[in-house]
mmCIF file with all atom_site columns, C-alpha atoms in Angstrom:
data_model
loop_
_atom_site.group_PDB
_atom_site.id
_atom_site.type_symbol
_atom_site.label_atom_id
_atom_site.label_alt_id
_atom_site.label_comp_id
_atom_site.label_asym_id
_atom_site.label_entity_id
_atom_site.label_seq_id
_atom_site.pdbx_PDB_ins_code
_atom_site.Cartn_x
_atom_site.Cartn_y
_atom_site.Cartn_z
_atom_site.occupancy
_atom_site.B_iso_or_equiv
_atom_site.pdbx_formal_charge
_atom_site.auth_seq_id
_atom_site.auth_comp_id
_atom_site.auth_asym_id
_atom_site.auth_atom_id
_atom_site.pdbx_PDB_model_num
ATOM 1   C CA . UNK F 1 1   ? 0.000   0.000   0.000   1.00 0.00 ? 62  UNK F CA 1
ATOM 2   C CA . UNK F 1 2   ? 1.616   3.526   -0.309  1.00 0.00 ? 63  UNK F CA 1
ATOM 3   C CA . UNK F 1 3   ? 1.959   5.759   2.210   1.00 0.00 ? 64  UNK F CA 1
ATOM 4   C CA . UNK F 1 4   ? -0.037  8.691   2.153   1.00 0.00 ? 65  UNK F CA 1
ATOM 5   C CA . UNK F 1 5   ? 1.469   11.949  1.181   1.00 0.00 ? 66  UNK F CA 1
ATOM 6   C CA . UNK F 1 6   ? 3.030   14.309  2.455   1.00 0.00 ? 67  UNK F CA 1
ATOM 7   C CA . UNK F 1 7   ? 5.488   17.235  2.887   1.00 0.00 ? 68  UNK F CA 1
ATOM 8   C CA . UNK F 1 8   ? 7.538   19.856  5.099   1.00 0.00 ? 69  UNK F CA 1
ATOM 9   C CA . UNK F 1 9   ? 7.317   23.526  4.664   1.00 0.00 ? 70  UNK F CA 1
ATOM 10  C CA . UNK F 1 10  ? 9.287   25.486  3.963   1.00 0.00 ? 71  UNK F CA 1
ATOM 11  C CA . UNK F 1 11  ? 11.155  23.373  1.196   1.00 0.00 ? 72  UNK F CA 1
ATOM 12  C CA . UNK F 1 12  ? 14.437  23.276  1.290   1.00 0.00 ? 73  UNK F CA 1
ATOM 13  C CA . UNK F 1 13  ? 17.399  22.517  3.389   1.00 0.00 ? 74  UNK F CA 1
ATOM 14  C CA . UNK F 1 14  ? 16.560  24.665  6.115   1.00 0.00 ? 75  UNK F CA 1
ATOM 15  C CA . UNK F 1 15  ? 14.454  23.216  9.073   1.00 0.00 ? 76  UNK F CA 1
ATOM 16  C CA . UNK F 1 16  ? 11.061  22.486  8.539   1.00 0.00 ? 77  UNK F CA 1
ATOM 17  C CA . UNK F 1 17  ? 8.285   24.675  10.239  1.00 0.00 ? 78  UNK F CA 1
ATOM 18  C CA . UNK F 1 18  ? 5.395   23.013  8.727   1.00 0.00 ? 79  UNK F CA 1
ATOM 19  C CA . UNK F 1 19  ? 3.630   19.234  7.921   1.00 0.00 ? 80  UNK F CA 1
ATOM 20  C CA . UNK F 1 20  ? 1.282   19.294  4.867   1.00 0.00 ? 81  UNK F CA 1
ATOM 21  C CA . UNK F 1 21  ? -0.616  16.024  4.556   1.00 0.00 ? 82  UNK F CA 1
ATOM 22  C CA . UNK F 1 22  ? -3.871  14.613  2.853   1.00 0.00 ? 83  UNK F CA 1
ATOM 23  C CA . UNK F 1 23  ? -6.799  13.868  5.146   1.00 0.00 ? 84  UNK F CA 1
ATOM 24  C CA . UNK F 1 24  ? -9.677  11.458  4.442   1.00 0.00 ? 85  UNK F CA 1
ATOM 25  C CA . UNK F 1 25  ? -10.773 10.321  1.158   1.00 0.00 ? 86  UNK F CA 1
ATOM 26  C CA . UNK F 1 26  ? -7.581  8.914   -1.109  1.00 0.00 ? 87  UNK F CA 1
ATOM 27  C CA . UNK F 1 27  ? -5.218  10.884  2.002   1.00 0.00 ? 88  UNK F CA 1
ATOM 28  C CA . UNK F 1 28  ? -4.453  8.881   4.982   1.00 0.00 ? 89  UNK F CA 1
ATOM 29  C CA . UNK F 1 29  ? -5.214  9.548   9.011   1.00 0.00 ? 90  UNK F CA 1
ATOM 30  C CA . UNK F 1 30  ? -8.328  10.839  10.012  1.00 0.00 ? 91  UNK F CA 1
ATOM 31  C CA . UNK F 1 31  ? -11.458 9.728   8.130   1.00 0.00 ? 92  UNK F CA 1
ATOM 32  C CA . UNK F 1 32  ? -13.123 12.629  8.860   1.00 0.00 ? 93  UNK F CA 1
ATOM 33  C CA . UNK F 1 33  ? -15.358 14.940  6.485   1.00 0.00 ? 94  UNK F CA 1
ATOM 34  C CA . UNK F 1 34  ? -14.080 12.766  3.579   1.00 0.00 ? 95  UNK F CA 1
ATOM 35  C CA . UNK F 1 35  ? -10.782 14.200  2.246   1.00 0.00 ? 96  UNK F CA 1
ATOM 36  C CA . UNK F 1 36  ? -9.112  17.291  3.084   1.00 0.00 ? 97  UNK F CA 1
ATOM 37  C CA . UNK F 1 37  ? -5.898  18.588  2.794   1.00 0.00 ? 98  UNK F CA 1
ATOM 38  C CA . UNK F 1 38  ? -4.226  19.909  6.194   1.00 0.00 ? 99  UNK F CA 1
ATOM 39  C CA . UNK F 1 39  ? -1.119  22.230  7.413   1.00 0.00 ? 100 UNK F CA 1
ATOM 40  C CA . UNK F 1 40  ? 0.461   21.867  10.886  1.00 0.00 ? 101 UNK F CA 1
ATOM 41  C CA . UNK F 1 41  ? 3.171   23.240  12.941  1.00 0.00 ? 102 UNK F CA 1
ATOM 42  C CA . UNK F 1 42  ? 2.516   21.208  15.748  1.00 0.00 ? 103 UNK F CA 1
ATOM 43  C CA . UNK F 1 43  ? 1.084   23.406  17.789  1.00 0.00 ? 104 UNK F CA 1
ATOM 44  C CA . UNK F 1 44  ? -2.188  24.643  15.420  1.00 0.00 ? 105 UNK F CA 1
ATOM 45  C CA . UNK F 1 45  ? -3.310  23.347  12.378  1.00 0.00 ? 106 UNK F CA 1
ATOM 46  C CA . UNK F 1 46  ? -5.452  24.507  9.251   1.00 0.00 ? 107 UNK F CA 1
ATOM 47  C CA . UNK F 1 47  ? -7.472  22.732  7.339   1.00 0.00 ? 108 UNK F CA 1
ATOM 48  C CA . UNK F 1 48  ? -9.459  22.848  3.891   1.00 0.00 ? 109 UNK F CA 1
ATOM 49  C CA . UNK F 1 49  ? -13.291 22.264  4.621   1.00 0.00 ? 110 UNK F CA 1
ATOM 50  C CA . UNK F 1 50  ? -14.562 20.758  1.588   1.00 0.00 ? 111 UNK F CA 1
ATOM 51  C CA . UNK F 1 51  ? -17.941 19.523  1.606   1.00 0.00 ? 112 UNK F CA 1
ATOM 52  C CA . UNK F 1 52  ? -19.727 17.427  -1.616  1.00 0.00 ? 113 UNK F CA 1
ATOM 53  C CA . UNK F 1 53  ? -20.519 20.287  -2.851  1.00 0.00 ? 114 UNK F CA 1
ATOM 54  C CA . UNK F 1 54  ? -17.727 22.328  -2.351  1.00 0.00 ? 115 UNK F CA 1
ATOM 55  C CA . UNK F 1 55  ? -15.485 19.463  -3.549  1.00 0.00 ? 116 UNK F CA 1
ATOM 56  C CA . UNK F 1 56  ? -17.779 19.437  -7.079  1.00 0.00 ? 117 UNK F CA 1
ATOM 57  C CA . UNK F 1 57  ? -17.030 23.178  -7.350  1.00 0.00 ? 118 UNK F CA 1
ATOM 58  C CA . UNK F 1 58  ? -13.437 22.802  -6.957  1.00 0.00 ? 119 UNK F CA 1
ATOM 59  C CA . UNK F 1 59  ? -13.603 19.619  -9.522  1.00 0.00 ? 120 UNK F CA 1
ATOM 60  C CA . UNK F 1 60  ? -15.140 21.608  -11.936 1.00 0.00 ? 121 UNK F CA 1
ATOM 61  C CA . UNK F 1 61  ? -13.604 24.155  -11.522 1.00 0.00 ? 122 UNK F CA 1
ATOM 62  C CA . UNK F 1 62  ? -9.927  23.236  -12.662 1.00 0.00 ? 123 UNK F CA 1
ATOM 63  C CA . UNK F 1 63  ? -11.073 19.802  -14.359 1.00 0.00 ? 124 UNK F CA 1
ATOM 64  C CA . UNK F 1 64  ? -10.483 16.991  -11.768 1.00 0.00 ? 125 UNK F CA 1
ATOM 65  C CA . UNK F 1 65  ? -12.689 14.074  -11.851 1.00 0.00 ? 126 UNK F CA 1
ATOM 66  C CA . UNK F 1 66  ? -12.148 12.696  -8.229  1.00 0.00 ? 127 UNK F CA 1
ATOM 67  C CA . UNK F 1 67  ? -10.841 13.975  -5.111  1.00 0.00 ? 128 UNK F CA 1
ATOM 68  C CA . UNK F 1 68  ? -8.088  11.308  -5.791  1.00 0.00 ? 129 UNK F CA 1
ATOM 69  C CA . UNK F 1 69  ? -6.790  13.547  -8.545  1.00 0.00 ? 130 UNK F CA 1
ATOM 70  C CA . UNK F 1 70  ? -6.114  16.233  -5.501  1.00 0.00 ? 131 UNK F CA 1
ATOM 71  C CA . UNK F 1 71  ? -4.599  13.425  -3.838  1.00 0.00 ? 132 UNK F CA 1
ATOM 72  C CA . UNK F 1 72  ? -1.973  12.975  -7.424  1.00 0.00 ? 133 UNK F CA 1
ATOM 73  C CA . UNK F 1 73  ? -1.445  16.574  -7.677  1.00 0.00 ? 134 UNK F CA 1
ATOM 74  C CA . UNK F 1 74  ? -0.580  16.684  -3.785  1.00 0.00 ? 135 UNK F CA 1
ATOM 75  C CA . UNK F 1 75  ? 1.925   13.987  -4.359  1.00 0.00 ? 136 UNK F CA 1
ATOM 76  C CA . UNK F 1 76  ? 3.468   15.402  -7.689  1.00 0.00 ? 137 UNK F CA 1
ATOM 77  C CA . UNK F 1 77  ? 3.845   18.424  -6.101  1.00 0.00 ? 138 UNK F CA 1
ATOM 78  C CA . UNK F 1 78  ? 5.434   17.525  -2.418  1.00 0.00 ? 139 UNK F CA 1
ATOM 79  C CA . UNK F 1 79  ? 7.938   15.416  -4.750  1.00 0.00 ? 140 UNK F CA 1
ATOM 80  C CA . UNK F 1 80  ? 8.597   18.426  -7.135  1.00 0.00 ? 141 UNK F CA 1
ATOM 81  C CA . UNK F 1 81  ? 8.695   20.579  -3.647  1.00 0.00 ? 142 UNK F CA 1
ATOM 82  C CA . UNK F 1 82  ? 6.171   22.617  -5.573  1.00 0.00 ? 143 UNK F CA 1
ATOM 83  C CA . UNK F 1 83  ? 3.970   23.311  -2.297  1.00 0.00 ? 144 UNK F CA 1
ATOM 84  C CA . UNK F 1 84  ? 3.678   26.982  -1.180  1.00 0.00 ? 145 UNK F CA 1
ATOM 85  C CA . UNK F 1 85  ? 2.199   27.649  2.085   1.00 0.00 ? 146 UNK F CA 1
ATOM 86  C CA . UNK F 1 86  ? 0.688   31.468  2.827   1.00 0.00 ? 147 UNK F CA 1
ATOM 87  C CA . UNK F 1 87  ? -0.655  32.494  6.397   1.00 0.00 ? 148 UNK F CA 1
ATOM 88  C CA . UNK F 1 88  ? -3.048  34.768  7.282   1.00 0.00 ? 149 UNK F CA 1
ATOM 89  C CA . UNK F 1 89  ? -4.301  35.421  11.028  1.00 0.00 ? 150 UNK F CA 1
ATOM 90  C CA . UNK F 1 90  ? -6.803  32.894  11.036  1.00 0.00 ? 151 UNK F CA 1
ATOM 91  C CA . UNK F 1 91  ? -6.542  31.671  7.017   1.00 0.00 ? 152 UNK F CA 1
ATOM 92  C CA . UNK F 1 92  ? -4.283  30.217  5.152   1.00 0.00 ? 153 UNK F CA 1
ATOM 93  C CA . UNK F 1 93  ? -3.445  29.979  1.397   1.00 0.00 ? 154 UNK F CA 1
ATOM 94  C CA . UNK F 1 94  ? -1.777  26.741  0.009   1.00 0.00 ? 155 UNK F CA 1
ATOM 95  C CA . UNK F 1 95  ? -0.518  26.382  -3.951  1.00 0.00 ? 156 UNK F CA 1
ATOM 96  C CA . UNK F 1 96  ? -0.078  23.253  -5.599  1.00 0.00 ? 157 UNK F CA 1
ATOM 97  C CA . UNK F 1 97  ? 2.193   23.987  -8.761  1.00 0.00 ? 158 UNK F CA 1
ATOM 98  C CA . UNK F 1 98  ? 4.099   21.787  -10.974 1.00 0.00 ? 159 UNK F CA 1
ATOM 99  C CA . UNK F 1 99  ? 1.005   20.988  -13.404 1.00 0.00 ? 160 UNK F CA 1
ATOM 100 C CA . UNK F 1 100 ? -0.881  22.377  -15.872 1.00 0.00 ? 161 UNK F CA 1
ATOM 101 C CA . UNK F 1 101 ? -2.370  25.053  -13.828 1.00 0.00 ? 162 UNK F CA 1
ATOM 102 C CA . UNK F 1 102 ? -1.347  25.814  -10.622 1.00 0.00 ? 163 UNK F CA 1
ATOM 103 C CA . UNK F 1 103 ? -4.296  24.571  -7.609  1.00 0.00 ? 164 UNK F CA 1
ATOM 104 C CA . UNK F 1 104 ? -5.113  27.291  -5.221  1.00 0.00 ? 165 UNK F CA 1
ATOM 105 C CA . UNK F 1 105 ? -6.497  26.119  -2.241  1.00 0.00 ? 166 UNK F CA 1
ATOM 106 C CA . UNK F 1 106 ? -8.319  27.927  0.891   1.00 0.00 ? 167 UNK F CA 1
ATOM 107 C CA . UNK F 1 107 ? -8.161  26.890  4.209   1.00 0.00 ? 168 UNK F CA 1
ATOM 108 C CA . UNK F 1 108 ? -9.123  27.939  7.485   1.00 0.00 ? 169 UNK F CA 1
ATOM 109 C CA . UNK F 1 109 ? -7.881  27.471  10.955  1.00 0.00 ? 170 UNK F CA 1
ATOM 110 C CA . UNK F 1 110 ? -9.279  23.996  13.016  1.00 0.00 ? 171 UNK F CA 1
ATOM 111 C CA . UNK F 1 111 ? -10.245 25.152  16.460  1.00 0.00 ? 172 UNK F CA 1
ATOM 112 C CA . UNK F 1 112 ? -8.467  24.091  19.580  1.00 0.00 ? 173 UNK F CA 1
ATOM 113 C CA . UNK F 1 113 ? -10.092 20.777  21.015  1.00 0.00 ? 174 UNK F CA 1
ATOM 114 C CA . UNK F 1 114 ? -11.168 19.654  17.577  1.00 0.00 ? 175 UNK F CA 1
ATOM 115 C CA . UNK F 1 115 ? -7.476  20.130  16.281  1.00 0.00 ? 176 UNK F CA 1
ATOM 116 C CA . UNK F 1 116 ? -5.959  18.248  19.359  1.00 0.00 ? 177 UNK F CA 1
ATOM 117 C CA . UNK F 1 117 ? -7.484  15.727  18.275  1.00 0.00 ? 178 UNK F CA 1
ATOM 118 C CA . UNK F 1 118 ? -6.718  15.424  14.580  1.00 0.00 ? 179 UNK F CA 1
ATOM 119 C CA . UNK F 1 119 ? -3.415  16.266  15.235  1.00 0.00 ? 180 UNK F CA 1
ATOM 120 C CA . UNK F 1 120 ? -3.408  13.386  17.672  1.00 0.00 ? 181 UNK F CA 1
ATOM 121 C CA . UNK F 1 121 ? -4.397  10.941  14.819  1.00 0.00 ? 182 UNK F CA 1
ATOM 122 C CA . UNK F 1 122 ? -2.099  12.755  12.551  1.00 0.00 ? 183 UNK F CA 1
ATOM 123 C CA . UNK F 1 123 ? 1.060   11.692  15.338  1.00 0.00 ? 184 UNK F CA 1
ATOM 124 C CA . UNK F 1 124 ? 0.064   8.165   15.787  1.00 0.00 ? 185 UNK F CA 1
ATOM 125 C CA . UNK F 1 125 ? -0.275  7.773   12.021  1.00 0.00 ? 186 UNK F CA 1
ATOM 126 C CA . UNK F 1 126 ? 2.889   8.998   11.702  1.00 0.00 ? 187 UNK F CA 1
ATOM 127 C CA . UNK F 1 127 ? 5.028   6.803   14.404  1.00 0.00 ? 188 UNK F CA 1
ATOM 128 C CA . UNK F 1 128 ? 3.124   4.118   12.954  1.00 0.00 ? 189 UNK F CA 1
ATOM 129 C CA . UNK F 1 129 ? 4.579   4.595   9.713   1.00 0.00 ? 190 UNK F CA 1
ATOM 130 C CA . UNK F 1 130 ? 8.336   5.061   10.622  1.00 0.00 ? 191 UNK F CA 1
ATOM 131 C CA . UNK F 1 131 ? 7.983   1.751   12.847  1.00 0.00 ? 192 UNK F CA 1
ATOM 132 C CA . UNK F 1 132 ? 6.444   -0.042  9.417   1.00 0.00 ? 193 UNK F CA 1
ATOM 133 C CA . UNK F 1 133 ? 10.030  1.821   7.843   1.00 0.00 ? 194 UNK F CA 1
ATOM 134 C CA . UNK F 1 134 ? 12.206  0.419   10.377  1.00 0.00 ? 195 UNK F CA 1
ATOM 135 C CA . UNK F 1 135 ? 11.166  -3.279  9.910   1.00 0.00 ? 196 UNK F CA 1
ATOM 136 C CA . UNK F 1 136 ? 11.413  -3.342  6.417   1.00 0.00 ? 197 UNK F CA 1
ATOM 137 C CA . UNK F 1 137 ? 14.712  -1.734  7.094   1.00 0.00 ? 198 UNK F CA 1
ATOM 138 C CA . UNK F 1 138 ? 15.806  -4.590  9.548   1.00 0.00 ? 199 UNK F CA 1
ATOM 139 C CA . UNK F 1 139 ? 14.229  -6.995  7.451   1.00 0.00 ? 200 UNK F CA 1
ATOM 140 C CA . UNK F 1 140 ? 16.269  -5.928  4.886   1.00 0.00 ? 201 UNK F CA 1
ATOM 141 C CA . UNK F 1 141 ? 19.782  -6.029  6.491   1.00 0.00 ? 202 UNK F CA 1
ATOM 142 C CA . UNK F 1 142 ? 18.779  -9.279  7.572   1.00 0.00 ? 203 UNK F CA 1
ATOM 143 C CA . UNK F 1 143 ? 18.149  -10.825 4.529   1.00 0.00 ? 204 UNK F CA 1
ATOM 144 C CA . UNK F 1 144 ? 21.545  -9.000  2.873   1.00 0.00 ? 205 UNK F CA 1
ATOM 145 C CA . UNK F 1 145 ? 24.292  -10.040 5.913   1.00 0.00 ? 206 UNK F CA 1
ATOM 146 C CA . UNK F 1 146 ? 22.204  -13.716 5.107   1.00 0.00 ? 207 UNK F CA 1
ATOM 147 C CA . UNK F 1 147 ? 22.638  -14.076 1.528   1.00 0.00 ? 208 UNK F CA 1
ATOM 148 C CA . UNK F 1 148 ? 26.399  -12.153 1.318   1.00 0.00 ? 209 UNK F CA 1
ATOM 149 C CA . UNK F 1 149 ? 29.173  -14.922 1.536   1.00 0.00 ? 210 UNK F CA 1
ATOM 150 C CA . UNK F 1 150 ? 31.189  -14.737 4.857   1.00 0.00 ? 211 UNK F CA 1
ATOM 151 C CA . UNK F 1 151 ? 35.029  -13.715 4.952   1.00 0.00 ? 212 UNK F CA 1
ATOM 152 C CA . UNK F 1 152 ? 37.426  -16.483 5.888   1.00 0.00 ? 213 UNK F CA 1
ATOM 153 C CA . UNK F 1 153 ? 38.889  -15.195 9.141   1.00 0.00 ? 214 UNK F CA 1
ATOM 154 C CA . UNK F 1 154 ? 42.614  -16.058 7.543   1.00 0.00 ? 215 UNK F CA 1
ATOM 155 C CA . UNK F 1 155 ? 42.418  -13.623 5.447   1.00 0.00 ? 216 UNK F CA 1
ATOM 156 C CA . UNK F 1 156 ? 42.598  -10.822 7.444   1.00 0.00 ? 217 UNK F CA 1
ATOM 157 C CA . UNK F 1 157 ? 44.965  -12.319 9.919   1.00 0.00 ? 218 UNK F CA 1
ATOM 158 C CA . UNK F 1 158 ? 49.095  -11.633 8.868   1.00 0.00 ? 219 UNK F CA 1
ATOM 159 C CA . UNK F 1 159 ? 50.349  -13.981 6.669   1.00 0.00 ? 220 UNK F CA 1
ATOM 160 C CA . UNK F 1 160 ? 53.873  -15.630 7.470   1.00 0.00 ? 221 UNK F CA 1
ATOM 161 C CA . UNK F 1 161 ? 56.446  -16.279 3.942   1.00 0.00 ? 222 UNK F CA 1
ATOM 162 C CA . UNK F 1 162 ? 58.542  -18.357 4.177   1.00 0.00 ? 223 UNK F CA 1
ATOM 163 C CA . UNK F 1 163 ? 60.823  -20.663 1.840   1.00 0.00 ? 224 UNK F CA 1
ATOM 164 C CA . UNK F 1 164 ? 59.668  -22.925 -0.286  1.00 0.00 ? 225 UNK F CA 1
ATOM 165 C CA . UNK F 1 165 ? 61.139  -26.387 -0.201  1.00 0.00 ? 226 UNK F CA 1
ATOM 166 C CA . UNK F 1 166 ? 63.418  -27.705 -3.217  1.00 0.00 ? 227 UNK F CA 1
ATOM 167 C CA . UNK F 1 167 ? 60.464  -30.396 -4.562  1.00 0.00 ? 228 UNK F CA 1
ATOM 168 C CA . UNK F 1 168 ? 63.075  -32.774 -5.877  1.00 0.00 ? 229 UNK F CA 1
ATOM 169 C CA . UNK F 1 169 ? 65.617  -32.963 -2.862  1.00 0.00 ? 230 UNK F CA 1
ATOM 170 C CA . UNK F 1 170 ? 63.095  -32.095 -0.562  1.00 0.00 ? 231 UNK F CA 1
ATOM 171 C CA . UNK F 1 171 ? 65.485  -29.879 1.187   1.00 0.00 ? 232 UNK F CA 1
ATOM 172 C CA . UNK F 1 172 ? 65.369  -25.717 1.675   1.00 0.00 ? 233 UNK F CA 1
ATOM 173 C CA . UNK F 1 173 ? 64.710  -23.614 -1.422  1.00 0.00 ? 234 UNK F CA 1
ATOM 174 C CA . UNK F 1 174 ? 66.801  -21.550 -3.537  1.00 0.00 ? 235 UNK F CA 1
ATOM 175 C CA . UNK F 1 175 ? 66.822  -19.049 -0.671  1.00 0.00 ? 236 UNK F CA 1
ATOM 176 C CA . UNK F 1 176 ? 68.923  -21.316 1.762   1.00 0.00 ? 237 UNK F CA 1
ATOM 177 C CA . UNK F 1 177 ? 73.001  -21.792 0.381   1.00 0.00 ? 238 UNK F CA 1
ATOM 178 C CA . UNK F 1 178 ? 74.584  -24.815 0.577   1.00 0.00 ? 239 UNK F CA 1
ATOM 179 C CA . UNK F 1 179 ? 78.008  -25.477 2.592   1.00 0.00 ? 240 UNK F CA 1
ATOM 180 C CA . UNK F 1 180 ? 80.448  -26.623 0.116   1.00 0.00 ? 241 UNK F CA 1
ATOM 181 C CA . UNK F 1 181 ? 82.869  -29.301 1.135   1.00 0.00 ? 242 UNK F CA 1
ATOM 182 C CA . UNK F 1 182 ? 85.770  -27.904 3.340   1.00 0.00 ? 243 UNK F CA 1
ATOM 183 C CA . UNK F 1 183 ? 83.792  -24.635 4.087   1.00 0.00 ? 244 UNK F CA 1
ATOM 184 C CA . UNK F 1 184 ? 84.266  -23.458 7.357   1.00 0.00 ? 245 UNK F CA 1
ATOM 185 C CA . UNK F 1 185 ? 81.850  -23.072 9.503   1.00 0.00 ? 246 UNK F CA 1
ATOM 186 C CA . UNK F 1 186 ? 83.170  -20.123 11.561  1.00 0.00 ? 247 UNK F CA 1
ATOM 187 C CA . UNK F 1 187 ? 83.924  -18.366 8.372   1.00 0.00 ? 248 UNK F CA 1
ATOM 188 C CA . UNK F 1 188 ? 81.290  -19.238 5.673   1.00 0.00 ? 249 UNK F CA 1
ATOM 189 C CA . UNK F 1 189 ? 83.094  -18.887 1.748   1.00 0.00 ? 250 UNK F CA 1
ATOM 190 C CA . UNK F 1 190 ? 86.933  -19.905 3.256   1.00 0.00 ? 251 UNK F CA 1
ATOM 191 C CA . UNK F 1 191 ? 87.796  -23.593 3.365   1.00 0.00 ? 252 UNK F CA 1
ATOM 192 C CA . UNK F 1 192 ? 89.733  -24.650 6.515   1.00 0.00 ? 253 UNK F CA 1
ATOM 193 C CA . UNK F 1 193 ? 93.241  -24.801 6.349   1.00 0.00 ? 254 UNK F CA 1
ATOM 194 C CA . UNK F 1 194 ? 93.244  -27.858 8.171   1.00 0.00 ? 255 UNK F CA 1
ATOM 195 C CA . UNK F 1 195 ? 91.645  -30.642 5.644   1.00 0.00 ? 256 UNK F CA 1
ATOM 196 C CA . UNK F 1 196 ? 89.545  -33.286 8.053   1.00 0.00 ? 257 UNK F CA 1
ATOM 197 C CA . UNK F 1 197 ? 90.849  -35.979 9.225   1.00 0.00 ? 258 UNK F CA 1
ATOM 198 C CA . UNK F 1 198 ? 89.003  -39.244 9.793   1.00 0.00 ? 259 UNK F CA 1
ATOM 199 C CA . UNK F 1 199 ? 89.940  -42.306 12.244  1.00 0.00 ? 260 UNK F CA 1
ATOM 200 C CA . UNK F 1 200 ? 92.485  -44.959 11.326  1.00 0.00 ? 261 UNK F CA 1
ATOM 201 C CA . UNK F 1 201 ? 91.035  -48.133 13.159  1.00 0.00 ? 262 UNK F CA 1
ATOM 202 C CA . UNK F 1 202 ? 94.280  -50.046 11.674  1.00 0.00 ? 263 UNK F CA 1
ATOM 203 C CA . UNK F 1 203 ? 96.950  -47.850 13.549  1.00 0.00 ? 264 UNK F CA 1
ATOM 204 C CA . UNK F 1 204 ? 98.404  -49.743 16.753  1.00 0.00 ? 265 UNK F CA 1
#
């Protein structure tokens, strides 16, 4: 199902000071007075207050079929950050460019118990939708660390090289040298001066 739209005011990547969001009919929370479109800064929030009729005018008016089609251009336009908010004392003025004629909308302040509790439905609707976020999220990690092949530990680990062994003598590689015959062994590359001598079992 997708989410319901919505939007922060002002665009941009300054802070936000305001929620735009659909209400009712093709929006999301609040099933209220069928659909209505809604600006909050968490403290007060205006509303649009279309009724069947007023909804028909406003069809008519700029050639929408549905109120769904309000819903679209809502969307299109808090993806295009095409939303332009206007306050005035109690009223407030919200344009929806980006298509082929710009939507100017009316709407009017929600008085304080009634909007306490629309904004109520508006915060639960919205922790409700992050939590939905984060399990997908962790759902997703999940199934990425599962399918991703695992690192043999010995390859991170220092890696010791050391001589190969000759494969036909089966003795030290080329790196090791061999003592020639006579060498000396306190002096490696001189022969002794002394040649060995073995033992004579024959002398009396």
């Amino acid at each position: 199902m997708v989410p319901p739209p919505l939007c922060t005011l002002p665009p941009g990547p300054g802070p936000p000071r305001f929620v735009c969001y659909c209400e009712g009919e093709g929006g999301g929370p609040g099933e209220r007075g069928g659909f209505n479109l809604c600006v909050t800064d968490a403290a007060e929030l205006w509303s649009t207050c279309f009724t069947p009729d007023r909804l028909a005018a406003l069809q008519a008016r700029f050639g929408l079929s549905a109120a769904e089609d309000i819903a679209l251009r809502f969307r299109a336009a808090c993806e295009q950050q095409a939303v332009t908010l206007t306050l005035q004392e109690d009223r407030a003025s919200l344009t929806l460019s980006g298509g082929p004629s710009a939507l100017e909308l009316d709407l009017s302040k929600v008085p304080g118990p009634e909007a306490a509790s629309r904004l109520q439905t508006l915060m639960l609707g919205l922790a409700e939708r992050v939590c939905s976020l984060e399990r997908q999220l962790a759902a997703a990690a999940a199934e990425e660390t599962a399918t991703s092949p695992r690192k043999s530990t010995w390859q991170a680990g220092p890696h010791l090289f050391l001589p190969d062994p000759d494969p036909q003598r089966g003795g030290p590689g080329p790196g090791v040298k061999r003592r020639c015959p006579g060498e000396s062994l306190i002096n490696p590359g001189f022969k002794s001066k002394k040649p060995a001598s073995g033992v004579d079992f024959d002398d009396p």
